């Protein structure tokens, strides 16, 4: 029976994976073995051994059925059928003095239900081998949801050295996700992206060194043609991340420092009726710091990020044109922001959690002629408070979360900063029910 189930699941994934589309829909965390002490039990599922192929490759299946029910007090910038909620939209006052964006909404969806396969196999090149394939039903095509690739990677492990090739979490967010229940997982205060990459890890006593070369697929940068992977593709060089993790013997303390470097080529020609080839680039460097402390049932997490053009990480960011050269090419500067969050949680079977997030738009170092951003150009700052409760069993989770996100909109200055602001807030209630297998 298990072999039949394995064959059916594998065929289903292969037949549907090609139907994925580039969309800003997203999900919260990587599925793996469920432990009741996990940071976010709504995201984990147990793994079950399916089969041994030639007595060497061990295959396990896992997944869950998950339903989200949400209620919002106003229109929001969101995706995944409204489940991946980022920020409230600005006021839009009509001729009668009414705000047309102050409209409540509610929806129930199960499209983040998930299927996955984990594999371990014989040695190759002297290394232990493993692989993972994971998908959900969050790929949109018109009015239809389809199977969407989340993770698809293989790993070679030599003990002290490890190489991964394929799609998985971006290293700016892979080891340091907050414990919220909402699908956005703290975004836009927390970087969020899964992306194709080749990564290397050096494991030593008490610390790890991480290096990755990354390419864009679903989560892409803003630019003259909207959000697209072409800006990075045309720049040739991959995005680069380097970081160091430090932890004590029982891993009750964990620290991470790192930096992300990305170069984009916004245009290859001037466009119009008589286009001219141009060579122009914009480069951003984004350092980050993360710390975590766990003791018994208590956990504290803290993260800070200085971001330059981090729109591909689902953050409110981008870049702008500072000058037009005589040959038609542009000069660019990044839009910069400072973002931080704090997460406190306590419990196991009955788990309570509270998330605080803050982000400030620092603008650019020069005046800008035009800007390309994810979200809106006239945001000065934003903050979020999100308390939650989750009831956790091995195969079942039931949770409720309140999320208040407030954004200060205003008048955009020439350097990208924003003044004369007013605050707009959305109040969201989110309920989760989930069955793990």
CSV table of C-alpha atoms in Angstrom, one decimal:
chain,number,residue,atom,x,y,z
A,1,UNK,CA,0.0,0.0,0.0
A,2,UNK,CA,2.8,2.4,0.9
A,3,UNK,CA,4.5,1.7,-2.5
A,4,UNK,CA,1.3,2.5,-4.3
A,5,UNK,CA,0.9,5.8,-2.4
A,6,UNK,CA,4.5,6.7,-3.1
A,7,UNK,CA,4.0,6.1,-6.8
A,8,UNK,CA,0.8,8.1,-6.9
A,9,UNK,CA,2.3,11.1,-5.0
A,10,UNK,CA,5.4,11.1,-7.2
A,11,UNK,CA,3.4,11.0,-10.4
A,12,UNK,CA,1.1,13.8,-9.2
A,13,UNK,CA,4.0,16.1,-8.4
A,14,UNK,CA,5.9,15.5,-11.7
A,15,UNK,CA,2.7,16.0,-13.8
A,16,UNK,CA,1.8,19.2,-12.1
A,17,UNK,CA,5.1,20.9,-11.2
A,18,UNK,CA,5.4,22.3,-14.8
A,19,UNK,CA,2.2,24.2,-14.2
A,20,UNK,CA,3.8,26.6,-11.7
A,21,UNK,CA,3.7,30.3,-12.5
A,22,UNK,CA,5.8,33.2,-11.3
A,23,UNK,CA,3.6,34.8,-8.7
A,24,UNK,CA,4.1,36.7,-5.5
A,25,UNK,CA,2.2,34.2,-3.5
A,26,UNK,CA,4.2,32.8,-0.7
A,27,UNK,CA,4.2,30.5,2.3
A,28,UNK,CA,5.6,30.6,5.7
A,29,UNK,CA,8.1,27.8,6.5
A,30,UNK,CA,9.8,24.7,5.2
A,31,UNK,CA,8.0,21.5,6.2
A,32,UNK,CA,10.0,19.0,8.0
A,33,UNK,CA,9.6,16.5,10.9
A,34,UNK,CA,7.1,17.8,13.4
A,35,UNK,CA,8.3,18.3,16.9
A,36,UNK,CA,6.1,19.9,19.5
A,37,UNK,CA,9.0,22.0,20.5
A,38,UNK,CA,9.2,23.5,17.0
A,39,UNK,CA,9.2,27.3,16.5
A,40,UNK,CA,6.0,27.3,14.5
A,41,UNK,CA,4.0,24.1,14.8
A,42,UNK,CA,1.6,25.2,12.1
A,43,UNK,CA,4.3,24.7,9.5
A,44,UNK,CA,5.6,21.2,10.4
A,45,UNK,CA,4.5,17.7,9.5
A,46,UNK,CA,5.9,14.3,10.4
A,47,UNK,CA,7.7,12.2,7.8
A,48,UNK,CA,6.8,8.6,7.0
A,49,UNK,CA,9.1,6.1,5.3
A,50,UNK,CA,7.6,5.0,2.0
A,51,UNK,CA,10.1,2.8,0.2
A,52,UNK,CA,13.7,1.7,-0.3
A,53,UNK,CA,14.8,1.9,-3.9
A,54,UNK,CA,17.4,-0.8,-4.6
A,55,UNK,CA,17.9,-1.0,-0.8
A,56,UNK,CA,19.9,2.2,-0.9
A,57,UNK,CA,17.6,5.2,-1.4
A,58,UNK,CA,15.2,5.9,1.5
A,59,UNK,CA,12.2,7.9,0.6
A,60,UNK,CA,9.8,9.5,3.1
A,61,UNK,CA,6.6,11.4,2.4
A,62,UNK,CA,5.2,14.2,4.5
A,63,UNK,CA,2.7,17.0,4.3
A,64,UNK,CA,-0.4,18.5,5.7
A,65,UNK,CA,-3.9,19.7,5.0
A,66,UNK,CA,-4.2,23.4,6.1
A,67,UNK,CA,-7.1,25.9,6.1
A,68,UNK,CA,-6.7,29.6,6.7
A,69,UNK,CA,-9.7,31.8,7.6
A,70,UNK,CA,-9.0,35.5,7.7
A,71,UNK,CA,-10.9,38.8,8.3
A,72,UNK,CA,-9.5,42.3,7.3
A,73,UNK,CA,-10.9,45.7,8.2
A,74,UNK,CA,-9.6,47.3,5.0
A,75,UNK,CA,-8.1,46.6,1.6
A,76,UNK,CA,-4.5,45.4,1.7
A,77,UNK,CA,-1.5,44.7,-0.5
A,78,UNK,CA,-1.6,40.9,-0.4
A,79,UNK,CA,-1.4,37.7,-2.5
A,80,UNK,CA,-2.3,34.1,-2.3
A,81,UNK,CA,-6.0,34.9,-2.3
A,82,UNK,CA,-5.4,37.5,0.4
A,83,UNK,CA,-3.7,35.0,2.8
A,84,UNK,CA,-0.2,36.5,2.3
A,85,UNK,CA,-1.1,39.9,3.8
A,86,UNK,CA,1.7,42.6,3.9
A,87,UNK,CA,0.4,46.1,4.5
A,88,UNK,CA,-2.9,48.1,4.3
A,89,UNK,CA,-3.5,50.3,1.3
A,90,UNK,CA,-3.4,54.1,1.6
A,91,UNK,CA,-6.5,56.2,1.9
A,92,UNK,CA,-8.4,56.9,-1.3
A,93,UNK,CA,-11.0,59.6,-0.6
A,94,UNK,CA,-13.9,59.9,-3.0
A,95,UNK,CA,-16.0,63.0,-3.8
A,96,UNK,CA,-18.2,62.3,-0.8
A,97,UNK,CA,-15.3,62.2,1.6
A,98,UNK,CA,-15.4,58.4,2.0
A,99,UNK,CA,-12.3,56.2,1.9
A,100,UNK,CA,-12.9,53.6,-0.8
A,101,UNK,CA,-10.2,51.4,0.6
A,102,UNK,CA,-11.9,51.1,4.0
A,103,UNK,CA,-13.7,47.9,3.0
A,104,UNK,CA,-13.8,44.8,5.2
A,105,UNK,CA,-13.2,41.3,3.7
A,106,UNK,CA,-13.1,37.7,4.7
A,107,UNK,CA,-12.1,34.4,3.1
A,108,UNK,CA,-11.4,30.7,3.8
A,109,UNK,CA,-8.9,28.8,1.6
A,110,UNK,CA,-7.0,25.5,1.7
A,111,UNK,CA,-4.5,26.2,-1.2
A,112,UNK,CA,-1.5,26.1,1.1
A,113,UNK,CA,-2.0,22.3,1.7
A,114,UNK,CA,1.3,20.7,1.1
A,115,UNK,CA,3.0,17.5,-0.2
A,116,UNK,CA,6.6,16.6,0.1
A,117,UNK,CA,9.2,13.8,-0.4
A,118,UNK,CA,12.5,13.6,1.5
A,119,UNK,CA,15.2,11.2,0.2
A,120,UNK,CA,18.5,9.9,1.5
A,121,UNK,CA,20.7,7.7,-0.6
A,122,UNK,CA,24.1,6.1,-1.2
A,123,UNK,CA,27.4,8.1,-1.1
A,124,UNK,CA,28.5,10.1,-4.1
A,125,UNK,CA,31.9,11.7,-4.5
A,126,UNK,CA,32.6,10.5,-0.9
A,127,UNK,CA,29.6,12.4,0.5
A,128,UNK,CA,26.3,11.4,2.0
A,129,UNK,CA,23.5,12.4,-0.4
A,130,UNK,CA,20.0,13.6,0.2
A,131,UNK,CA,17.3,15.5,-1.7
A,132,UNK,CA,13.9,17.1,-1.2
A,133,UNK,CA,10.9,17.8,-3.4
A,134,UNK,CA,8.0,19.9,-1.9
A,135,UNK,CA,5.0,21.6,-3.4
A,136,UNK,CA,1.7,23.2,-2.5
A,137,UNK,CA,-1.4,24.3,-4.4
A,138,UNK,CA,-0.6,28.0,-4.3
A,139,UNK,CA,0.3,28.5,-8.0
A,140,UNK,CA,-2.3,30.6,-9.7
A,141,UNK,CA,-3.4,30.4,-13.3
A,142,UNK,CA,-6.4,32.6,-14.0
A,143,UNK,CA,-9.1,31.4,-11.5
A,144,UNK,CA,-7.4,28.0,-11.0
A,145,UNK,CA,-4.9,27.0,-8.3
A,146,UNK,CA,-2.2,24.5,-9.3
A,147,UNK,CA,0.7,22.7,-7.8
A,148,UNK,CA,3.6,25.0,-7.1
A,149,UNK,CA,7.2,24.1,-6.5
A,150,UNK,CA,8.5,25.2,-3.0
A,151,UNK,CA,11.6,23.2,-2.6
A,152,UNK,CA,13.6,21.0,-5.0
A,153,UNK,CA,17.2,20.5,-4.1
A,154,UNK,CA,19.9,17.9,-3.6
A,155,UNK,CA,22.6,18.0,-0.9
A,156,UNK,CA,26.1,16.5,-0.6
A,157,UNK,CA,27.5,16.3,2.9
A,158,UNK,CA,31.1,15.4,3.7
A,159,UNK,CA,30.7,16.0,7.5
A,160,UNK,CA,32.6,19.3,7.8
A,161,UNK,CA,31.6,20.5,4.3
A,162,UNK,CA,28.2,20.6,2.7
A,163,UNK,CA,27.0,21.7,-0.7
A,164,UNK,CA,23.4,22.3,-1.7
A,165,UNK,CA,22.1,22.8,-5.3
A,166,UNK,CA,18.5,23.6,-6.1
A,167,UNK,CA,15.6,25.7,-4.9
A,168,UNK,CA,15.1,26.3,-1.1
A,169,UNK,CA,14.9,29.2,1.4
A,170,UNK,CA,17.0,32.3,0.7
A,171,UNK,CA,19.8,32.4,3.3
A,172,UNK,CA,18.6,35.9,4.5
A,173,UNK,CA,15.6,34.1,6.0
A,174,UNK,CA,16.3,30.4,6.1
A,175,UNK,CA,17.4,29.9,9.8
A,176,UNK,CA,15.6,32.8,11.4
A,177,UNK,CA,11.9,32.9,10.8
A,178,UNK,CA,9.5,34.3,13.5
A,179,UNK,CA,6.9,32.1,15.1
A,180,UNK,CA,3.8,33.8,13.7
A,181,UNK,CA,0.8,31.9,12.4
A,182,UNK,CA,0.0,34.1,9.4
A,183,UNK,CA,1.2,33.0,6.0
A,184,UNK,CA,3.3,36.1,5.4
A,185,UNK,CA,5.7,35.0,8.2
A,186,UNK,CA,6.4,38.5,9.3
A,187,UNK,CA,6.8,40.0,5.8
A,188,UNK,CA,7.6,42.8,4.9
A,189,UNK,CA,9.5,43.1,8.2
A,190,UNK,CA,11.1,39.7,7.7
A,191,UNK,CA,12.8,38.9,4.3
A,192,UNK,CA,10.8,36.2,2.5
A,193,UNK,CA,12.0,34.2,-0.5
A,194,UNK,CA,12.7,30.7,-1.8
A,195,UNK,CA,15.1,30.8,-4.7
A,196,UNK,CA,17.4,28.6,-6.9
A,197,UNK,CA,20.9,28.6,-5.5
A,198,UNK,CA,24.2,26.8,-5.0
A,199,UNK,CA,25.3,27.1,-1.4
A,200,UNK,CA,28.3,25.9,0.6
A,201,UNK,CA,28.5,25.4,4.4
A,202,UNK,CA,31.7,24.9,6.4
A,203,UNK,CA,30.8,23.3,9.8
A,204,UNK,CA,33.2,23.8,12.7
A,205,UNK,CA,32.9,23.5,16.4
A,206,UNK,CA,30.5,26.2,17.6
A,207,UNK,CA,30.1,28.0,14.3
A,208,UNK,CA,29.2,27.6,10.6
A,209,UNK,CA,30.4,29.6,7.6
A,210,UNK,CA,27.8,30.0,4.8
A,211,UNK,CA,28.3,31.1,1.2
A,212,UNK,CA,25.6,31.1,-1.5
A,213,UNK,CA,25.2,32.1,-5.2
A,214,UNK,CA,21.5,32.8,-5.9
A,215,UNK,CA,19.2,33.3,-8.8
A,216,UNK,CA,15.6,34.6,-9.0
A,217,UNK,CA,12.5,32.6,-10.0
A,218,UNK,CA,9.2,33.4,-8.1
A,219,UNK,CA,10.4,36.3,-5.9
A,220,UNK,CA,11.8,38.9,-8.2
A,221,UNK,CA,13.1,42.5,-8.2
A,222,UNK,CA,11.2,45.7,-9.2
A,223,UNK,CA,12.2,47.6,-12.3
A,224,UNK,CA,11.1,49.5,-15.4
A,225,UNK,CA,9.0,46.5,-16.6
A,226,UNK,CA,7.5,45.7,-13.2
A,227,UNK,CA,8.8,42.9,-11.0
A,228,UNK,CA,10.9,40.5,-13.1
A,229,UNK,CA,13.8,38.1,-12.9
A,230,UNK,CA,15.2,39.6,-16.1
A,231,UNK,CA,17.0,42.4,-14.3
A,232,UNK,CA,19.2,39.9,-12.5
A,233,UNK,CA,19.5,37.5,-15.4
A,234,UNK,CA,20.7,40.3,-17.7
A,235,UNK,CA,23.3,41.3,-15.1
A,236,UNK,CA,24.9,37.8,-15.5
A,237,UNK,CA,26.4,37.7,-12.0
A,238,UNK,CA,24.4,35.8,-9.3
A,239,UNK,CA,23.3,37.4,-6.1
A,240,UNK,CA,25.9,36.5,-3.4
A,241,UNK,CA,25.3,35.9,0.3
A,242,UNK,CA,28.0,35.3,3.0
A,243,UNK,CA,27.4,34.7,6.7
A,244,UNK,CA,28.6,33.2,9.9
A,245,UNK,CA,26.5,31.3,12.5
A,246,UNK,CA,27.6,31.0,16.1
A,247,UNK,CA,26.0,28.8,18.8
A,248,UNK,CA,26.8,27.3,22.1
A,249,UNK,CA,26.9,23.6,22.9
A,250,UNK,CA,23.2,23.1,23.7
A,251,UNK,CA,22.2,25.7,21.0
A,252,UNK,CA,20.2,27.7,23.5
A,253,UNK,CA,22.1,30.7,22.1
A,254,UNK,CA,22.3,31.2,18.4
A,255,UNK,CA,23.7,34.3,16.5
A,256,UNK,CA,24.0,35.0,12.8
A,257,UNK,CA,25.6,37.8,10.9
A,258,UNK,CA,25.7,38.1,7.1
A,259,UNK,CA,25.4,40.3,4.1
A,260,UNK,CA,23.7,40.0,0.7
A,261,UNK,CA,25.0,41.6,-2.5
A,262,UNK,CA,22.9,41.9,-5.6
A,263,UNK,CA,23.6,43.6,-8.9
A,264,UNK,CA,20.8,44.3,-11.4
A,265,UNK,CA,20.7,45.5,-15.0
A,266,UNK,CA,17.4,47.5,-15.2
A,267,UNK,CA,17.6,48.0,-19.0
A,268,UNK,CA,19.5,46.6,-22.0
A,269,UNK,CA,18.2,49.3,-24.3
A,270,UNK,CA,16.5,52.7,-24.2
A,271,UNK,CA,13.3,51.4,-25.8
A,272,UNK,CA,11.0,53.5,-28.0
A,273,UNK,CA,10.9,53.6,-31.8
A,274,UNK,CA,14.7,54.0,-32.1
A,275,UNK,CA,16.2,52.0,-29.2
A,276,UNK,CA,19.8,52.2,-28.3
A,277,UNK,CA,21.8,49.5,-26.5
A,278,UNK,CA,22.8,50.6,-23.0
A,279,UNK,CA,24.9,49.0,-20.2
A,280,UNK,CA,23.7,50.2,-16.8
A,281,UNK,CA,23.7,48.5,-13.3
A,282,UNK,CA,22.6,49.1,-9.8
A,283,UNK,CA,24.1,47.3,-6.8
A,284,UNK,CA,22.8,46.9,-3.3
A,285,UNK,CA,24.5,45.6,-0.2
A,286,UNK,CA,22.3,44.4,2.7
A,287,UNK,CA,23.9,43.4,6.1
A,288,UNK,CA,21.8,41.6,8.7
A,289,UNK,CA,22.0,40.4,12.3
A,290,UNK,CA,20.0,37.7,14.1
A,291,UNK,CA,20.0,36.3,17.6
A,292,UNK,CA,18.0,33.6,19.3
A,293,UNK,CA,17.7,32.4,22.9
A,294,UNK,CA,15.7,29.3,24.0
A,295,UNK,CA,15.3,27.8,27.4
A,296,UNK,CA,12.7,25.2,28.3
A,297,UNK,CA,9.4,26.5,26.9
A,298,UNK,CA,10.6,30.1,26.3
A,299,UNK,CA,12.1,31.5,23.1
A,300,UNK,CA,13.3,34.9,22.1
A,301,UNK,CA,14.2,35.9,18.6
A,302,UNK,CA,15.5,39.3,17.4
A,303,UNK,CA,16.6,40.4,13.9
A,304,UNK,CA,17.8,43.7,12.3
A,305,UNK,CA,18.5,44.4,8.6
A,306,UNK,CA,19.8,47.4,6.7
A,307,UNK,CA,18.4,46.8,3.3
A,308,UNK,CA,19.4,48.2,-0.1
A,309,UNK,CA,17.0,47.3,-3.0
A,310,UNK,CA,15.5,44.3,-1.2
A,311,UNK,CA,12.3,44.1,-3.2
A,312,UNK,CA,13.1,40.6,-4.2
A,313,UNK,CA,12.9,39.6,-0.5
A,314,UNK,CA,9.2,40.8,-0.4
A,315,UNK,CA,10.2,44.0,1.4
A,316,UNK,CA,9.1,47.6,0.7
A,317,UNK,CA,12.2,48.6,-1.2
A,318,UNK,CA,13.7,49.3,-4.6
A,319,UNK,CA,15.9,51.9,-6.4
A,320,UNK,CA,15.7,55.0,-8.6
A,321,UNK,CA,17.2,56.9,-11.5
A,322,UNK,CA,19.5,59.8,-10.4
A,323,UNK,CA,20.8,60.9,-13.8
A,324,UNK,CA,20.3,60.3,-17.5
A,325,UNK,CA,23.6,60.2,-19.5
A,326,UNK,CA,24.1,61.7,-23.0
A,327,UNK,CA,24.2,58.2,-24.5
A,328,UNK,CA,20.7,57.5,-23.0
A,329,UNK,CA,21.9,55.3,-20.2
A,330,UNK,CA,20.8,55.9,-16.6
A,331,UNK,CA,22.6,56.2,-13.3
A,332,UNK,CA,20.9,54.6,-10.3
A,333,UNK,CA,20.9,54.6,-6.5
A,334,UNK,CA,19.3,52.2,-4.1
A,335,UNK,CA,16.5,53.0,-1.8
A,336,UNK,CA,17.5,52.1,1.7
A,337,UNK,CA,15.6,51.0,4.8
A,338,UNK,CA,16.2,49.8,8.3
A,339,UNK,CA,14.0,47.0,9.5
A,340,UNK,CA,13.8,45.0,12.7
A,341,UNK,CA,11.6,42.6,14.6
A,342,UNK,CA,11.2,40.9,17.9
A,343,UNK,CA,9.4,37.6,18.6
A,344,UNK,CA,8.6,36.1,22.1
A,345,UNK,CA,7.0,32.8,22.6
A,346,UNK,CA,6.2,30.4,25.4
A,347,UNK,CA,4.6,26.9,25.5
A,348,UNK,CA,4.4,23.6,23.7
A,349,UNK,CA,1.0,22.0,23.6
A,350,UNK,CA,-0.5,25.4,24.4
A,351,UNK,CA,1.8,28.0,22.8
A,352,UNK,CA,1.4,31.8,23.0
A,353,UNK,CA,3.4,34.1,20.9
A,354,UNK,CA,3.8,37.9,20.2
A,355,UNK,CA,5.6,39.5,17.2
A,356,UNK,CA,6.7,43.2,16.9
A,357,UNK,CA,8.0,44.5,13.6
A,358,UNK,CA,9.2,48.0,12.5
A,359,UNK,CA,10.6,49.4,9.3
A,360,UNK,CA,11.8,52.8,8.4
A,361,UNK,CA,12.4,54.3,4.9
A,362,UNK,CA,15.7,56.0,4.8
A,363,UNK,CA,15.5,57.1,1.1
A,364,UNK,CA,18.5,57.4,-1.2
A,365,UNK,CA,21.8,59.2,-1.0
A,366,UNK,CA,20.9,61.4,-4.0
A,367,UNK,CA,17.8,63.0,-5.5
A,368,UNK,CA,15.8,60.6,-7.8
A,369,UNK,CA,14.1,61.3,-11.1
A,370,UNK,CA,12.0,58.2,-10.8
A,371,UNK,CA,11.8,55.1,-8.6
A,372,UNK,CA,11.0,51.4,-9.0
A,373,UNK,CA,9.7,49.8,-5.8
A,374,UNK,CA,7.7,46.9,-4.4
A,375,UNK,CA,4.6,48.2,-2.7
A,376,UNK,CA,4.2,52.0,-2.6
A,377,UNK,CA,6.6,54.9,-3.1
A,378,UNK,CA,5.1,57.1,-0.4
A,379,UNK,CA,5.8,55.0,2.8
A,380,UNK,CA,7.7,56.6,5.6
A,381,UNK,CA,7.5,53.9,8.2
A,382,UNK,CA,5.4,50.9,9.4
A,383,UNK,CA,5.0,48.7,12.4
A,384,UNK,CA,3.1,45.5,13.3
A,385,UNK,CA,1.9,43.9,16.5
A,386,UNK,CA,0.7,40.2,16.2
A,387,UNK,CA,-0.2,38.1,19.3
A,388,UNK,CA,-1.3,34.5,18.7
A,389,UNK,CA,-2.3,31.3,20.4
A,390,UNK,CA,-1.9,27.8,19.0
A,391,UNK,CA,-3.0,24.4,20.3
A,392,UNK,CA,-0.6,21.7,19.1
A,393,UNK,CA,-0.8,18.0,18.9
A,394,UNK,CA,1.4,15.7,16.8
A,395,UNK,CA,-1.0,15.5,13.9
A,396,UNK,CA,-3.2,18.5,14.6
A,397,UNK,CA,-2.9,22.3,15.1
A,398,UNK,CA,-5.5,24.9,15.8
A,399,UNK,CA,-4.5,28.5,16.1
A,400,UNK,CA,-5.8,32.1,16.3
A,401,UNK,CA,-3.9,35.3,15.6
A,402,UNK,CA,-4.6,39.0,15.8
A,403,UNK,CA,-2.4,41.2,13.5
A,404,UNK,CA,-2.4,45.0,13.5
A,405,UNK,CA,-0.3,46.6,10.8
A,406,UNK,CA,0.0,50.4,10.6
A,407,UNK,CA,1.7,52.4,7.8
A,408,UNK,CA,2.6,56.1,7.7
A,409,UNK,CA,1.9,57.3,4.2
A,410,UNK,CA,2.8,60.8,3.0
A,411,UNK,CA,4.4,63.1,0.5
A,412,UNK,CA,7.5,61.7,-1.3
A,413,UNK,CA,10.5,63.9,-1.4
A,414,UNK,CA,13.1,64.1,-4.2
A,415,UNK,CA,15.5,61.8,-2.3
A,416,UNK,CA,12.8,59.1,-1.7
A,417,UNK,CA,12.1,60.0,1.9
A,418,UNK,CA,8.5,60.8,2.9
A,419,UNK,CA,7.1,63.7,4.9
A,420,UNK,CA,3.7,65.1,6.0
A,421,UNK,CA,2.5,61.6,6.9
A,422,UNK,CA,-0.8,60.1,8.1
A,423,UNK,CA,-1.3,56.6,9.5
A,424,UNK,CA,-3.4,53.9,8.0
A,425,UNK,CA,-4.0,50.6,9.9
A,426,UNK,CA,-5.5,47.2,9.1
A,427,UNK,CA,-6.7,44.8,11.8
A,428,UNK,CA,-6.6,41.2,10.8
A,429,UNK,CA,-8.0,38.1,12.5
A,430,UNK,CA,-6.6,34.8,11.2
A,431,UNK,CA,-7.7,31.3,12.2
A,432,UNK,CA,-5.7,28.2,11.3
A,433,UNK,CA,-6.7,24.5,11.4
A,434,UNK,CA,-4.2,21.9,10.1
A,435,UNK,CA,-3.8,18.2,9.9
A,436,UNK,CA,-0.3,16.8,9.5
A,437,UNK,CA,0.6,13.5,8.0
